[in-house]
């Protein structure tokens, strides 16, 4: 039942907890932004760990968990949270039945893994192992989706509001730990180290941002939204601001940020499916898409919830088994987060050796030479293109005259065919190639030392000081966007509508963060262990003796893995190897020499992560298009309930096909797409939502303008700094404000919303607002 005056209810409820909430928010702020601002000064080593590195990877995450758990415990003891909708005896029996079913599922999964491992040991081929993992897991999700089919409105939109907190936490964790978390986070940490660079921020900002954001969800949003008993996030805007336009704008914003997010997930699905089955990337997308649809199409949130519970177990086992194996292999202890700090010092020593290596210097000089060649071509693109085409044609003619072997002639024809067709495309390709070579013409292939916070030097030259300030600002900006975006991500917040009561919603947030932290504490460990493995085992090998899996991954997608003998010494140097962010986790079992059954498990875990998030996102988009835009939240017409659900399913199908087409174009890597969606979600929802919850004076006009301006500023900043847009508009130089990269555009959108909503609320007034404030 929807509360007819939710802002009245919230106004009475909030002040009682402000002291506790304020204290916990202060602790959250100090343990994240406070410590990270001074990270370069906190380099003392305690128990083998650089202090700032330990806080960024573990200490702050543990504090975030404590904040959420303390808030849930205190608030539930003090205020409870309303009836569950079940009598205590029946609800207790229901949970015991769920516990038994869950225990049986975990046991069967472990037996399945053991059986496949034995089958591989007895001679089952890798192709069969991969195919069995793919089809067995997708079939399991499909069975759950079909079994959970429903046309009931409550079941389809909010799973009947009877999901216990622990299982909702598990489903939320699976929904949250997308392909970006499972596939790309460890790879991003491998490439970017602590913080990335001033031009490519990231690193541990993702760990802090995606865990610290749950403090905002717990303290500011989730319990308050659950108290209202709604279906979608746009429902809140329609009820709180009592108008069509707040709901419409919120629905369109939900579609925008969720579509950007789901494209990244379907890209991950295609990547994993193509690797498991050997099919083309585009066909892999379609195969994975079938798995997504069968989970969400028939049963809505009810089906999605229980498939996500099963997917969580798959993905967490798939992540923890290889990282534990690497830790045991290297350090003799499988508890990776506890022991991997020992490898940081070894990596630091190897980084110094690599930076002083003459062979590495040769590679760097060759990349610099290539960059200069591209720079020379760009001075007169048309002339350079004409000369290159002429040289290739002449070479091909000579090869035909001298009757060279077919392979050489084929290679020459391929080079000619790959030459840019016109000056405009040549300029784009050569500019990108020049920038790529410039970035690799640096020590460690352009990477910073792994445990160094921020690039540059605060005590160095003016350029180094500027680089340090820009790098630190970008790190904090990205962390802010991820945290605030978490508090505004529609598919996440909808999950807390599915619990039986407000108290269960609070507990569910705590369980969610605990389950998420199992992976987020292990991801930095995996990045360190993989980097040590690469530096100690792969670097220095002869090209002819490199493992076969490297060539196999290079064939899937050249951007995932590329190696080239740049200095022609037939020995692999660190700077000659380029691993993509989306590869590090997927290739870890092969890198560590694990049986292929673990590679299959990892691929199945990545597929589970991508499918679980894609399910929730597609459901959010379909519901926004039908429930919020077409039906405008009307729930009082029983005759339209079935039609509303059917239309949601149709919208979900159409959006899924559109997202698959977009993913097939490989628009950007997973982390960039996901980061952009968080900036959009934070700027669109958080200012108007949080102020609407805690300040009864916030008005409809202010909310509409705040959302439009927030999203508008964010989109403008992203687009105006996109290379293609700047090229088309003929813009030179940098369009960055304060040096902040486009992935963190939400900083400006959220700030604009937080200014616009209060100011316009003070000069406008909704009808009946005097009554609302009483």
XYZ file of C-alpha atoms in Angstrom, residues 50-755:
706
model
C 52.394 0.343 3.260
C 49.772 1.951 5.512
C 47.850 3.893 2.847
C 47.790 0.838 0.547
C 46.379 -1.339 3.343
C 43.681 1.215 4.138
C 42.711 1.546 0.481
C 42.481 -2.204 -0.059
C 41.230 -3.486 3.304
C 41.094 -1.056 6.217
C 38.511 1.331 4.785
C 36.377 -1.541 3.464
C 36.253 -3.110 6.927
C 35.250 0.266 8.396
C 32.460 0.570 5.786
C 31.137 -2.847 6.801
C 31.234 -1.841 10.472
C 29.310 1.374 9.704
C 26.507 -0.471 7.893
C 26.292 -3.263 10.478
C 26.239 -0.853 13.454
C 23.542 1.294 11.834
C 21.341 -1.725 11.057
C 21.771 -3.205 14.537
C 21.100 0.029 16.433
C 18.204 1.151 14.209
C 16.518 -2.244 14.275
C 16.780 -2.491 18.068
C 15.490 1.035 18.518
C 12.712 1.213 15.948
C 12.178 -2.186 14.356
C 10.711 -1.951 10.907
C 7.137 -3.060 10.644
C 5.468 -6.386 10.063
C 6.926 -8.915 7.693
C 3.618 -9.907 6.147
C 4.008 -13.442 7.599
C 3.213 -14.744 11.059
C 6.415 -15.568 12.907
C 5.947 -19.331 12.819
C 5.200 -19.463 9.086
C 8.014 -17.061 8.257
C 10.482 -19.057 10.347
C 9.464 -22.283 8.592
C 9.788 -20.528 5.212
C 13.354 -19.443 5.989
C 14.344 -22.886 7.276
C 13.088 -24.406 4.030
C 15.139 -21.883 2.054
C 18.244 -22.697 4.133
C 17.861 -26.418 3.382
C 17.406 -25.796 -0.333
C 20.415 -23.483 -0.413
C 22.632 -26.001 1.400
C 21.597 -28.741 -1.057
C 22.370 -26.435 -4.004
C 25.868 -25.576 -2.711
C 26.619 -29.250 -2.067
C 25.449 -30.230 -5.573
C 27.545 -27.456 -7.123
C 30.673 -28.638 -5.318
C 29.994 -32.236 -6.382
C 29.533 -31.027 -9.971
C 32.914 -29.252 -9.855
C 34.590 -32.310 -8.392
C 33.031 -34.560 -11.018
C 34.203 -32.334 -13.874
C 37.709 -32.161 -12.396
C 37.830 -35.982 -12.322
C 36.472 -36.159 -15.865
C 39.194 -33.798 -17.071
C 41.812 -35.865 -15.250
C 40.506 -38.990 -17.022
C 40.776 -37.315 -20.428
C 37.709 -35.130 -21.078
C 38.729 -32.458 -23.615
C 38.893 -28.756 -22.783
C 36.197 -27.994 -25.335
C 33.799 -30.346 -23.564
C 34.663 -28.929 -20.141
C 33.945 -25.387 -21.347
C 30.730 -26.362 -23.104
C 29.454 -28.322 -20.083
C 30.125 -25.362 -17.772
C 28.380 -22.952 -20.116
C 25.275 -24.995 -20.805
C 24.916 -26.498 -17.314
C 24.981 -23.131 -15.563
C 22.753 -21.386 -18.106
C 20.345 -24.335 -18.006
C 20.200 -24.075 -14.201
C 19.375 -20.371 -14.429
C 16.783 -21.127 -17.110
C 15.061 -23.761 -14.975
C 14.818 -21.291 -12.086
C 13.529 -18.582 -14.436
C 10.855 -20.876 -15.887
C 9.858 -22.248 -12.470
C 9.505 -18.688 -11.128
C 7.348 -17.405 -13.996
C 4.549 -15.125 -12.868
C 2.034 -12.573 -14.086
C 1.322 -11.266 -10.585
C 2.276 -7.586 -10.317
C 3.836 -7.781 -6.834
C 5.793 -10.907 -7.730
C 6.987 -9.520 -11.069
C 8.088 -6.083 -9.818
C 9.253 -6.763 -6.218
C 9.306 -10.583 -5.782
C 6.252 -10.442 -3.525
C 8.244 -8.543 -0.857
C 9.105 -11.757 0.982
C 12.839 -12.249 0.319
C 14.723 -12.730 3.635
C 17.575 -10.312 4.289
C 20.432 -12.804 3.867
C 19.191 -14.023 0.483
C 18.328 -10.535 -0.672
C 21.879 -9.555 0.330
C 23.241 -12.415 -1.760
C 21.070 -11.455 -4.738
C 22.063 -7.810 -4.337
C 25.741 -8.776 -4.275
C 25.339 -10.781 -7.499
C 23.356 -7.923 -9.050
C 26.073 -5.496 -7.979
C 29.199 -7.489 -8.828
C 28.875 -7.085 -12.538
C 31.314 -7.946 -15.288
C 33.189 -4.791 -14.238
C 33.766 -6.176 -10.739
C 34.439 -9.783 -11.689
C 36.239 -9.401 -15.020
C 37.702 -5.907 -15.096
C 38.488 -4.751 -11.562
C 41.525 -6.960 -11.004
C 42.732 -6.052 -14.501
C 42.291 -2.362 -13.782
C 44.259 -2.746 -10.558
C 46.975 -4.693 -12.419
C 47.374 -1.881 -14.976
C 46.714 1.152 -12.793
C 48.175 0.084 -9.466
C 47.127 2.205 -6.510
C 45.644 5.145 -8.371
C 46.339 5.156 -12.092
C 47.680 8.340 -13.645
C 46.432 11.886 -14.003
C 45.063 11.010 -17.485
C 43.747 7.527 -16.599
C 42.463 7.481 -13.025
C 41.255 4.322 -11.363
C 43.032 1.687 -9.370
C 41.814 1.398 -5.813
C 39.244 4.152 -6.374
C 36.984 1.378 -7.690
C 37.339 -0.708 -4.520
C 36.676 2.272 -2.252
C 33.910 3.729 -4.426
C 31.917 0.547 -4.899
C 32.047 -0.432 -1.228
C 31.854 3.020 0.394
C 28.732 3.797 -1.616
C 26.824 1.199 0.403
C 27.238 3.386 3.476
C 25.209 6.047 1.663
C 22.660 3.440 0.578
C 22.248 2.199 4.171
C 22.259 5.558 5.943
C 20.358 7.737 3.478
C 18.263 5.758 1.025
C 17.365 2.057 1.313
C 15.271 1.925 4.537
C 13.439 5.119 3.627
C 12.488 3.819 0.175
C 11.376 0.437 1.544
C 9.118 2.176 4.059
C 7.104 3.648 1.163
C 6.195 0.267 -0.356
C 6.707 1.267 -4.002
C 7.760 -0.674 -7.125
C 10.428 1.420 -8.886
C 12.734 4.356 -8.202
C 10.727 6.682 -10.514
C 7.747 5.718 -8.305
C 9.450 7.629 -5.490
C 9.737 10.783 -7.579
C 6.132 10.479 -8.738
C 4.832 10.057 -5.173
C 7.176 12.438 -3.361
C 6.890 15.293 -5.856
C 3.275 14.532 -6.855
C 3.555 15.066 -10.579
C 4.091 13.397 -13.929
C 7.292 15.161 -14.942
C 9.427 14.102 -11.965
C 8.420 10.493 -12.656
C 8.997 10.821 -16.418
C 12.428 12.390 -16.072
C 13.437 9.849 -13.445
C 12.272 7.027 -15.726
C 14.225 8.389 -18.709
C 17.311 8.824 -16.541
C 16.928 5.234 -15.288
C 16.813 4.028 -18.893
C 19.873 6.101 -19.843
C 22.211 5.024 -17.030
C 20.961 1.412 -17.010
C 21.342 1.033 -20.784
C 24.943 2.277 -20.622
C 25.565 -0.232 -17.844
C 23.857 -3.190 -19.539
C 25.844 -2.737 -22.756
C 28.999 -3.369 -20.716
C 27.471 -6.521 -19.223
C 26.415 -7.970 -22.568
C 29.885 -7.190 -23.928
C 31.270 -9.268 -21.057
C 28.791 -12.055 -21.835
C 29.972 -12.166 -25.449
C 33.617 -12.142 -24.392
C 33.226 -15.109 -22.046
C 30.887 -17.143 -24.247
C 33.172 -16.804 -27.273
C 36.155 -17.957 -25.173
C 34.272 -20.931 -23.696
C 32.744 -22.199 -26.931
C 35.109 -20.870 -29.594
C 32.298 -19.147 -31.510
C 32.570 -15.621 -32.893
C 32.187 -12.729 -30.453
C 28.863 -11.607 -31.974
C 27.407 -15.117 -31.797
C 28.630 -15.356 -28.217
C 26.617 -12.229 -27.423
C 23.452 -13.816 -28.825
C 24.015 -17.057 -26.902
C 24.538 -15.152 -23.668
C 21.557 -12.940 -24.391
C 19.346 -16.013 -24.423
C 20.532 -16.780 -20.901
C 19.755 -13.234 -19.779
C 16.241 -13.271 -21.198
C 15.216 -16.665 -19.908
C 16.079 -15.540 -16.355
C 14.250 -12.212 -16.386
C 11.611 -12.447 -19.118
C 9.200 -14.910 -17.548
C 9.365 -14.219 -13.839
C 10.570 -10.647 -13.429
C 12.057 -9.798 -10.033
C 10.937 -13.108 -8.525
C 12.941 -15.120 -11.070
C 15.834 -12.672 -11.108
C 16.206 -12.818 -7.316
C 16.567 -16.579 -7.085
C 18.790 -16.865 -10.158
C 21.011 -14.161 -8.647
C 21.315 -16.133 -5.408
C 22.569 -19.157 -7.354
C 24.797 -16.935 -9.525
C 26.428 -15.401 -6.458
C 27.666 -18.787 -5.265
C 29.099 -19.549 -8.723
C 30.866 -16.219 -9.118
C 32.333 -16.057 -5.606
C 33.729 -19.594 -5.882
C 35.062 -18.755 -9.336
C 36.909 -15.733 -7.972
C 38.211 -17.094 -4.680
C 39.493 -20.473 -5.916
C 42.117 -19.143 -8.388
C 43.262 -16.280 -6.149
C 43.603 -18.712 -3.239
C 45.541 -21.115 -5.450
C 47.944 -18.351 -6.575
C 48.458 -17.265 -2.965
C 49.182 -20.857 -1.905
C 51.510 -21.387 -4.878
C 53.522 -18.229 -4.211
C 53.304 -17.867 -0.426
C 52.153 -21.199 0.994
C 48.942 -19.685 2.414
C 45.590 -19.720 0.547
C 44.135 -16.738 2.453
C 45.202 -14.224 -0.187
C 44.035 -10.939 1.424
C 45.978 -11.838 4.561
C 49.351 -12.605 2.953
C 49.712 -10.900 -0.439
C 51.390 -7.846 1.109
C 54.599 -9.898 1.122
C 54.672 -9.698 -2.688
C 54.441 -5.898 -2.786
C 58.057 -5.439 -1.743
C 59.224 -8.073 -4.247
C 57.269 -6.331 -7.025
C 58.821 -2.990 -6.058
C 62.288 -4.531 -6.413
C 61.440 -6.075 -9.784
C 59.993 -2.755 -10.990
C 63.303 -1.039 -10.185
C 65.223 -3.751 -12.045
C 62.980 -3.421 -15.082
C 63.324 0.367 -15.170
C 67.129 -0.047 -15.188
C 67.164 -2.898 -17.749
C 68.975 -2.072 -21.061
C 66.584 -4.343 -22.981
C 63.590 -2.480 -21.558
C 65.235 0.811 -22.541
C 65.568 -0.453 -26.121
C 61.837 -1.212 -26.203
C 61.000 2.235 -24.825
C 63.204 3.922 -27.426
C 61.518 1.964 -30.223
C 58.048 3.011 -29.030
C 59.260 6.628 -28.907
C 60.594 6.312 -32.469
C 57.268 4.962 -33.694
C 55.456 7.820 -31.989
C 57.723 10.317 -33.771
C 57.001 8.621 -37.120
C 53.261 8.968 -36.587
C 53.724 12.571 -35.512
C 55.609 13.234 -38.769
C 52.797 11.645 -40.810
C 50.189 13.775 -39.059
C 51.901 16.976 -40.213
C 50.708 16.272 -43.777
C 48.236 13.415 -43.675
C 47.278 13.365 -47.363
C 50.888 13.309 -48.570
C 51.905 10.641 -46.054
C 48.928 8.461 -46.945
C 49.649 8.757 -50.674
C 53.333 7.891 -50.199
C 52.522 4.894 -48.004
C 49.987 3.554 -50.498
C 52.524 3.977 -53.308
C 55.233 2.129 -51.362
C 52.917 -0.778 -50.512
C 51.753 -1.097 -54.131
C 55.350 -1.123 -55.328
C 56.295 -3.732 -52.741
C 53.381 -5.930 -53.788
C 54.396 -5.591 -57.467
C 57.973 -6.650 -56.704
C 56.793 -9.635 -54.656
C 54.634 -10.792 -57.578
C 57.484 -10.283 -60.047
C 59.967 -12.231 -57.920
C 57.351 -14.936 -57.243
C 57.599 -14.654 -53.474
C 55.836 -17.224 -51.311
C 52.076 -16.979 -50.944
C 52.211 -16.081 -47.240
C 54.419 -13.028 -47.872
C 52.209 -11.841 -50.740
C 49.098 -12.353 -48.616
C 50.633 -10.326 -45.793
C 51.498 -7.462 -48.190
C 47.957 -7.429 -49.606
C 46.565 -7.402 -46.081
C 48.711 -4.387 -45.134
C 47.488 -2.572 -48.244
C 43.849 -3.411 -47.471
C 44.243 -2.197 -43.878
C 45.603 1.168 -44.974
C 43.176 3.995 -44.124
C 40.783 4.773 -46.974
C 40.929 8.543 -46.690
C 42.752 11.348 -44.905
C 40.129 11.757 -42.162
C 40.257 8.108 -41.096
C 44.059 8.149 -41.415
C 44.259 11.112 -39.054
C 42.118 9.318 -36.449
C 44.031 6.032 -36.713
C 47.474 7.627 -36.675
C 46.583 9.962 -33.814
C 45.466 7.002 -31.724
C 48.596 5.037 -32.694
C 50.838 7.978 -31.785
C 49.195 8.333 -28.388
C 49.406 4.586 -27.789
C 53.116 4.515 -28.576
C 53.765 7.610 -26.481
C 52.051 6.013 -23.492
C 54.141 2.853 -23.861
C 57.368 4.800 -24.398
C 57.653 5.090 -20.627
C 59.110 2.862 -17.923
C 56.995 -0.215 -17.114
C 54.992 0.280 -20.303
C 53.451 3.478 -18.940
C 52.378 1.978 -15.590
C 53.201 3.558 -12.252
C 54.933 1.526 -9.518
C 52.134 -0.642 -8.128
C 51.939 0.690 -4.569
C 52.623 4.372 -5.370
C 49.677 6.671 -4.615
C 49.215 9.195 -7.436
C 51.583 10.093 -10.243
C 54.071 12.941 -10.165
C 55.889 14.174 -7.086
C 54.579 16.730 -4.573
C 58.192 17.763 -3.838
C 59.444 17.731 -7.447
C 59.433 20.146 -10.376
C 56.379 22.306 -11.163
C 55.288 19.759 -13.799
C 55.608 16.888 -11.327
C 53.687 18.805 -8.659
C 50.925 19.564 -11.145
C 50.781 15.916 -12.201
C 50.487 14.862 -8.542
C 47.653 17.297 -7.817
C 45.758 16.301 -10.966
C 46.195 12.588 -10.271
C 44.990 12.920 -6.677
C 42.029 15.062 -7.731
C 40.999 12.533 -10.376
C 41.270 9.670 -7.901
C 39.047 11.435 -5.363
C 36.612 12.557 -8.093
C 36.207 9.018 -9.436
C 35.755 7.639 -5.921
C 33.074 10.280 -5.266
C 31.204 9.456 -8.485
C 31.213 5.730 -7.758
C 29.983 6.248 -4.200
C 27.223 8.691 -5.093
C 26.326 6.681 -8.190
C 25.897 3.620 -5.981
C 23.351 5.530 -3.898
C 21.425 6.406 -7.066
C 21.699 3.239 -9.168
C 18.072 2.196 -9.885
C 18.609 -1.544 -10.290
C 20.379 -1.673 -6.907
C 17.827 0.374 -4.961
C 14.917 -1.651 -6.369
C 16.371 -4.715 -4.655
C 15.516 -3.266 -1.235
C 11.825 -3.122 -2.165
C 11.794 -6.937 -2.075
C 12.354 -7.422 1.671
C 9.411 -8.063 4.025
C 10.057 -4.993 6.206
C 12.196 -1.910 6.767
C 14.298 -3.690 9.397
C 15.006 -6.478 6.911
C 15.993 -3.833 4.341
C 18.589 -2.420 6.755
C 19.908 -5.891 7.520
C 19.914 -6.700 3.820
C 22.249 -3.774 3.053
C 24.654 -5.094 5.685
C 24.559 -8.612 4.234
C 25.032 -7.185 0.730
C 28.221 -5.380 1.690
C 29.598 -8.427 3.516
C 29.019 -10.642 0.476
C 30.443 -8.001 -1.881
C 33.509 -7.494 0.310
C 34.497 -11.148 -0.127
C 35.342 -10.345 -3.742
C 36.466 -6.745 -3.279
C 39.039 -7.708 -0.653
C 40.375 -10.442 -2.957
C 40.581 -8.362 -6.179
C 43.612 -6.253 -5.102
C 45.303 -9.469 -3.960
C 44.707 -11.045 -7.360
C 46.185 -8.026 -9.174
C 49.367 -8.190 -7.071
C 49.740 -11.971 -7.383
C 49.202 -11.890 -11.163
C 51.711 -9.063 -11.600
C 54.283 -11.046 -9.611
C 53.548 -14.129 -11.736
C 53.960 -12.157 -14.982
C 57.182 -10.458 -13.882
C 58.775 -13.609 -12.474
C 57.520 -16.293 -14.887
C 56.665 -14.731 -18.278
C 59.048 -11.800 -18.621
C 62.439 -13.009 -19.838
C 61.081 -16.062 -21.694
C 61.911 -16.780 -25.327
C 58.988 -15.968 -27.621
C 58.991 -19.555 -28.920
C 58.429 -20.961 -25.421
C 55.525 -18.722 -24.374
C 52.435 -20.675 -23.231
C 49.761 -21.504 -25.812
C 46.973 -19.736 -23.911
C 48.486 -16.355 -24.818
C 48.010 -16.960 -28.541
C 44.488 -18.285 -27.926
C 43.402 -15.144 -26.064
C 45.083 -12.899 -28.654
C 42.903 -14.540 -31.329
C 39.712 -13.787 -29.352
C 40.460 -10.043 -29.342
C 43.782 -8.324 -30.008
C 42.948 -5.612 -27.469
C 42.824 -8.239 -24.707
C 46.372 -9.423 -25.184
C 49.130 -8.321 -27.526
C 52.796 -9.247 -27.627
C 55.429 -8.144 -30.130
C 59.185 -8.486 -30.269
C 59.784 -4.739 -30.426
C 63.567 -4.821 -29.932
C 64.004 -8.053 -31.977
C 65.893 -9.982 -29.281
C 63.361 -12.876 -29.228
C 62.989 -12.368 -25.459
C 59.755 -11.086 -23.940
C 60.274 -7.781 -22.130
C 57.672 -6.388 -19.724
C 56.934 -3.424 -22.010
C 56.348 -5.757 -24.978
C 53.405 -7.435 -23.268
C 50.061 -5.681 -23.073
C 47.218 -7.236 -21.079
C 43.760 -5.697 -21.359
C 41.771 -4.978 -18.216
C 39.157 -7.542 -19.266
C 41.690 -10.384 -19.504
C 43.621 -10.557 -16.229
C 40.950 -12.380 -14.218
C 39.817 -14.656 -17.051
C 43.378 -15.787 -17.798
C 44.443 -16.240 -14.147
C 43.884 -20.034 -14.023
C 45.993 -20.563 -17.150
C 48.618 -18.135 -15.878
C 48.832 -20.044 -12.591
C 48.924 -23.457 -14.262
C 45.577 -24.584 -12.865
C 43.492 -27.378 -14.454
C 41.198 -26.242 -17.242
C 38.172 -27.032 -15.087
C 39.089 -23.939 -13.030
C 39.272 -21.888 -16.246
C 35.771 -23.108 -17.003
C 34.645 -22.179 -13.502
C 36.134 -18.688 -13.847
C 34.422 -18.189 -17.195
C 31.154 -19.444 -15.675
C 31.649 -17.027 -12.764
C 32.230 -14.118 -15.122
C 29.160 -15.164 -17.076
C 27.141 -15.347 -13.829
C 28.322 -11.846 -12.861
C 27.405 -10.397 -16.256
C 24.077 -12.253 -16.468
C 22.976 -11.347 -12.930
C 23.588 -7.638 -13.437
C 22.160 -7.657 -16.957
C 18.980 -9.291 -15.607
C 18.489 -6.566 -13.013
C 19.290 -3.762 -15.439
C 17.004 -5.010 -18.207
C 14.208 -5.443 -15.692
C 14.772 -1.868 -14.475
C 14.666 -0.493 -18.032
C 11.571 -2.481 -19.001
C 9.724 -1.404 -15.851
C 10.722 2.239 -16.337
C 9.419 2.244 -19.924
C 6.082 0.602 -19.118
C 5.217 1.073 -15.433
C 6.584 4.621 -15.156
C 6.335 6.114 -18.647
C 3.386 4.324 -20.262
C 1.201 3.544 -17.233
C 2.694 6.402 -15.154
C 2.678 4.323 -11.969
C -1.053 3.565 -11.910
C -1.640 0.593 -9.599
C -5.348 0.864 -8.754
C -6.694 -0.908 -11.832
C -6.600 -4.689 -11.301
C -7.689 -5.305 -14.881
C -4.530 -3.694 -16.226
C -2.118 -5.649 -13.977
C -1.579 -8.520 -16.415
C -1.310 -6.145 -19.384
C 1.256 -4.072 -17.484
C 3.416 -7.128 -16.835
C 3.136 -8.329 -20.457
C 4.188 -4.928 -21.784
C 7.128 -4.855 -19.367
C 8.264 -8.198 -20.785
C 7.973 -6.935 -24.359
C 9.940 -3.762 -23.530
C 12.597 -5.893 -21.827
C 12.987 -7.991 -24.990
C 13.342 -4.955 -27.279
C 15.874 -3.260 -24.989
C 17.897 -6.487 -24.731
C 18.214 -6.691 -28.529
C 19.236 -3.020 -28.752
C 21.853 -3.496 -26.026
C 23.204 -6.584 -27.793
C 23.634 -4.601 -31.011
C 25.424 -1.803 -29.151
C 27.700 -4.281 -27.348
C 28.619 -5.944 -30.652
C 30.179 -2.637 -31.759
C 32.691 -2.886 -28.837
C 32.180 0.798 -27.905
C 34.660 0.950 -24.971
C 36.116 -1.265 -22.271
C 33.844 -2.440 -19.469
C 35.229 -0.221 -16.707
C 34.763 2.983 -18.724
C 31.158 2.164 -19.639
C 30.276 1.255 -16.065
C 32.023 4.354 -14.673
C 30.011 6.550 -17.037
C 26.735 4.971 -15.902
C 27.570 5.730 -12.258
C 28.218 9.376 -13.044
C 24.852 9.561 -14.820
C 22.967 7.819 -11.987
C 24.496 9.992 -9.275
C 23.804 13.277 -11.060
C 20.269 12.282 -12.112
C 18.874 10.875 -8.873
C 20.842 11.586 -5.720
C 20.377 15.362 -5.153
C 16.601 15.352 -5.715
C 16.110 11.997 -3.970
C 18.119 12.665 -0.804
C 16.774 16.204 -0.417
C 13.268 14.902 -1.091
C 13.670 12.342 1.711
C 15.207 14.596 4.336
C 13.842 18.053 3.467
C 10.099 18.464 3.118
C 10.593 21.941 1.566
C 12.004 20.459 -1.691
C 9.593 21.223 -4.532
C 8.524 19.649 -7.800
C 9.982 22.391 -10.002
C 13.282 22.212 -8.147
C 13.469 18.426 -8.515
C 12.724 18.549 -12.254
C 15.269 21.286 -12.895
C 17.856 19.621 -10.649
C 17.587 16.298 -12.478
C 17.668 17.874 -15.952
C 20.593 20.152 -15.181
C 22.528 17.394 -13.382
C 22.193 14.941 -16.262
C 22.717 17.692 -18.832
C 25.987 18.869 -17.295
C 27.252 15.277 -16.978
C 26.385 14.347 -20.562
C 27.830 17.581 -21.931
C 31.131 17.036 -20.148
C 31.374 13.424 -21.344
C 30.552 14.268 -24.946
C 32.603 17.431 -25.293
C 35.670 15.491 -24.158
C 35.061 12.496 -26.420
C 37.771 12.315 -29.099
C 35.287 11.742 -31.941
C 33.143 14.741 -30.927
C 36.133 17.061 -30.602
C 37.375 15.940 -34.014
C 34.003 16.567 -35.682
C 33.659 19.991 -34.046
C 37.276 20.878 -34.801
C 38.102 21.567 -31.152
C 41.764 21.760 -30.203
C 43.444 21.270 -26.852
C 41.800 19.908 -23.743
C 38.192 20.521 -22.730
C 38.747 19.293 -19.180
C 37.652 21.328 -16.176
C 40.296 21.283 -13.416
C 41.910 18.344 -15.225
C 39.094 15.922 -14.241
C 38.623 13.059 -16.707
C 35.217 12.469 -18.397
C 34.580 9.221 -16.474
C 34.136 11.425 -13.376
C 31.770 13.897 -15.038
C 29.231 13.158 -12.297
C 31.222 15.407 -9.953
C 29.907 18.420 -11.847
C 26.409 16.983 -12.375
C 25.897 16.150 -8.694
C 27.272 19.549 -7.630
C 24.898 21.295 -10.057
C 21.931 19.325 -8.712
C 22.842 20.017 -5.090
C 22.908 23.748 -5.856
